Amino acid sequence: MLKPVLATIAFTFTNGLAHAGPEDFHDGILIPDYGQIAAVPEAMAIPEGAEFKIAFDIAKAAEPGEINRRIASSARLLNMHAEAGLPAEATSIAIIVHGGAHKDLTIDTTYGGENANAGLIAALIDAGVRIELCGQTAAYYGITKADLLPGVELSLSAMTSHALLQNEGYTLNPF
């Protein structure tokens, strides 16, 4: 009896979504080289006047030489909202980094080679994204402000950053 129910759900699910392949993704207008997006014409409209304050919590580093997908998600969010017609100032993003992901915020000499995330970090900061490294993580790994990419801030802790962001009305992005 369980099998027919699953088949019905799969049928409804696949017929209820727009199908896009990798070739349907394109650069966005705010962060053109990162965070590719696909058009979703069937998506419900974002209400006029909507504003978003979203915090990303990132603890896992990218593989060496690769871009951190969680950091790139913030570029994708900005690009999606811009393509949906929201003004850039309607989406505020803060990225809080701790744990092993600290490495993705460091200059090449600290990183141990070319940091593939440097261009993405610079583009996000240029777009007004706040990027903070947990000071407790920095202390644990011996990271100083001089080791960080330009524009990356050093906070007391990731816990403190998230509490302050919540006080400012930020929500935590679960993805």
Short mmCIF file of C-alpha atoms in Angstrom, two decimals:
data_model
loop_
_atom_site.label_atom_id
_atom_site.label_comp_id
_atom_site.label_asym_id
_atom_site.label_seq_id
_atom_site.Cartn_x
_atom_site.Cartn_y
_atom_site.Cartn_z
CA MET A 1 0.00 0.00 0.00
CA LEU A 2 2.91 2.38 0.62
CA LYS A 3 4.28 2.09 -2.92
CA PRO A 4 1.27 3.66 -4.73
CA VAL A 5 1.30 6.61 -2.31
CA LEU A 6 4.99 7.29 -3.01
CA ALA A 7 4.38 7.01 -6.76
CA THR A 8 1.56 9.57 -6.52
CA ILE A 9 3.73 11.97 -4.54
CA ALA A 10 6.60 11.65 -7.01
CA PHE A 11 4.23 12.23 -9.95
CA THR A 12 2.71 15.33 -8.36
CA PHE A 13 6.09 16.65 -7.31
CA THR A 14 7.74 16.30 -10.71
CA ASN A 15 4.77 17.73 -12.58
CA GLY A 16 4.39 20.65 -10.17
CA LEU A 17 7.87 22.10 -10.61
CA ALA A 18 9.67 23.87 -13.41
CA HIS A 19 12.35 21.64 -14.86
CA ALA A 20 15.72 23.23 -15.44
CA GLY A 21 19.04 21.68 -16.24
CA PRO A 22 22.50 23.07 -15.59
CA GLU A 23 22.34 24.94 -18.91
CA ASP A 24 19.39 26.99 -17.61
CA PHE A 25 21.42 28.68 -14.88
CA HIS A 26 22.91 32.09 -15.57
CA ASP A 27 24.91 34.82 -13.89
CA GLY A 28 22.98 37.24 -11.73
CA ILE A 29 23.07 41.00 -12.01
CA LEU A 30 24.40 41.86 -8.53
CA ILE A 31 27.20 39.30 -8.18
CA PRO A 32 27.74 38.30 -11.83
CA ASP A 33 30.60 35.82 -11.46
CA TYR A 34 29.16 33.89 -8.50
CA GLY A 35 25.84 32.47 -7.38
CA GLN A 36 24.30 31.42 -10.67
CA ILE A 37 20.51 31.26 -10.74
CA ALA A 38 17.68 29.89 -12.85
CA ALA A 39 14.48 31.73 -13.70
CA VAL A 40 11.38 30.35 -11.99
CA PRO A 41 8.43 31.98 -13.78
CA GLU A 42 5.90 29.95 -11.75
CA ALA A 43 7.23 31.25 -8.42
CA MET A 44 4.85 33.24 -6.27
CA ALA A 45 5.60 36.94 -6.28
CA ILE A 46 7.57 38.53 -3.47
CA PRO A 47 5.26 41.10 -1.85
CA GLU A 48 5.92 44.71 -2.75
CA GLY A 49 7.97 46.46 -0.09
CA ALA A 50 9.38 43.19 1.30
CA GLU A 51 12.72 43.49 3.06
CA PHE A 52 15.02 40.69 4.09
CA LYS A 53 17.71 40.51 6.78
CA ILE A 54 19.35 37.11 6.57
CA ALA A 55 22.28 35.61 8.48
CA PHE A 56 24.29 32.69 7.14
CA ASP A 57 26.17 30.50 9.64
CA ILE A 58 29.14 28.76 8.05
CA ALA A 59 31.40 26.30 9.85
CA LYS A 60 32.52 23.92 7.11
CA ALA A 61 35.41 24.88 4.84
CA ALA A 62 35.44 24.29 1.12
CA GLU A 63 37.79 21.70 -0.30
CA PRO A 64 41.20 23.29 -1.00
CA GLY A 65 41.08 25.36 -4.18
CA GLU A 66 37.26 25.33 -4.34
CA ILE A 67 34.67 28.00 -3.55
CA ASN A 68 32.69 27.52 -0.37
CA ARG A 69 29.17 26.68 -1.56
CA ARG A 70 27.59 28.13 1.59
CA ILE A 71 29.29 31.48 0.99
CA ALA A 72 28.24 31.33 -2.67
CA SER A 73 24.64 30.76 -1.52
CA SER A 74 24.54 34.32 -0.25
CA ALA A 75 25.51 35.58 -3.73
CA ARG A 76 22.80 33.37 -5.20
CA LEU A 77 20.23 34.85 -2.80
CA LEU A 78 21.20 38.40 -3.77
CA ASN A 79 21.06 37.53 -7.47
CA MET A 80 17.66 35.80 -7.15
CA HIS A 81 16.13 38.75 -5.32
CA ALA A 82 17.53 41.24 -7.81
CA GLU A 83 16.16 39.24 -10.74
CA ALA A 84 12.80 39.07 -8.96
CA GLY A 85 12.74 42.87 -8.97
CA LEU A 86 13.77 43.70 -5.41
CA PRO A 87 16.06 46.71 -5.02
CA ALA A 88 19.52 45.74 -3.74
CA GLU A 89 18.94 47.56 -0.45
CA ALA A 90 15.90 45.35 0.30
CA THR A 91 18.17 42.37 1.08
CA SER A 92 20.73 42.60 3.88
CA ILE A 93 23.03 39.66 4.43
CA ALA A 94 25.49 38.84 7.19
CA ILE A 95 27.80 35.84 7.02
CA ILE A 96 29.12 34.50 10.30
CA VAL A 97 32.04 32.10 9.92
CA HIS A 98 33.54 29.83 12.57
CA GLY A 99 35.26 26.47 12.85
CA GLY A 100 37.16 25.09 9.88
CA ALA A 101 35.55 27.57 7.46
CA HIS A 102 37.85 30.27 8.87
CA LYS A 103 40.38 29.28 6.22
CA ASP A 104 38.04 30.44 3.42
CA LEU A 105 38.31 34.02 4.72
CA THR A 106 42.11 34.23 4.79
CA ILE A 107 44.67 35.81 2.49
CA ASP A 108 46.69 33.53 0.23
CA THR A 109 49.75 33.33 2.49
CA THR A 110 47.65 32.26 5.46
CA TYR A 111 45.47 30.02 3.30
CA GLY A 112 48.56 28.17 2.03
CA GLY A 113 48.06 28.92 -1.65
CA GLU A 114 45.55 30.72 -3.79
CA ASN A 115 42.25 31.16 -1.93
CA ALA A 116 39.51 30.53 -4.51
CA ASN A 117 37.06 32.38 -2.24
CA ALA A 118 38.89 35.73 -2.38
CA GLY A 119 37.01 37.06 -5.44
CA LEU A 120 33.65 35.98 -4.05
CA ILE A 121 34.37 37.55 -0.66
CA ALA A 122 35.41 40.83 -2.33
CA ALA A 123 32.28 40.88 -4.52
CA LEU A 124 30.02 40.21 -1.53
CA ILE A 125 31.64 42.93 0.56
CA ASP A 126 31.36 45.35 -2.38
CA ALA A 127 27.63 44.48 -2.48
CA GLY A 128 27.27 45.39 1.21
CA VAL A 129 27.38 41.92 2.76
CA ARG A 130 28.76 41.79 6.31
CA ILE A 131 31.28 38.99 6.78
CA GLU A 132 32.50 38.22 10.28
CA LEU A 133 34.90 35.64 11.61
CA CYS A 134 34.33 34.30 15.10
CA GLY A 135 37.08 35.68 17.34
CA GLN A 136 37.15 32.48 19.38
CA THR A 137 37.84 30.50 16.20
CA ALA A 138 40.51 33.03 15.22
CA ALA A 139 42.18 32.69 18.61
CA TYR A 140 42.10 28.89 18.40
CA TYR A 141 43.73 28.83 14.95
CA GLY A 142 46.10 31.75 15.57
CA ILE A 143 44.39 33.98 12.98
CA THR A 144 44.86 37.75 13.25
CA LYS A 145 43.05 40.58 11.48
CA ALA A 146 46.07 40.83 9.15
CA ASP A 147 45.41 37.23 8.02
CA LEU A 148 41.90 38.05 6.83
CA LEU A 149 40.79 39.10 3.37
CA PRO A 150 40.06 42.84 3.07
CA GLY A 151 36.71 43.81 4.57
CA VAL A 152 36.27 40.70 6.72
CA GLU A 153 35.53 41.68 10.32
CA LEU A 154 36.62 39.91 13.49
CA SER A 155 33.87 39.49 16.12
CA LEU A 156 34.09 38.43 19.74
CA SER A 157 32.37 35.15 18.89
CA ALA A 158 29.96 33.63 16.39
CA MET A 159 27.44 33.27 19.23
CA THR A 160 27.69 36.99 19.99
CA SER A 161 27.37 37.91 16.32
CA HIS A 162 24.22 35.83 15.90
CA ALA A 163 22.64 37.27 19.06
CA LEU A 164 23.36 40.83 17.89
CA LEU A 165 22.03 40.09 14.40
CA GLN A 166 18.87 38.61 15.89
CA ASN A 167 18.42 41.83 17.88
CA GLU A 168 18.66 43.70 14.56
CA GLY A 169 15.91 41.55 13.03
CA TYR A 170 18.01 39.06 11.06
CA THR A 171 16.73 35.54 10.49
CA LEU A 172 19.01 32.53 10.21
CA ASN A 173 19.09 30.94 6.75
CA PRO A 174 18.93 27.16 7.24
CA PHE A 175 20.53 26.38 3.87
#
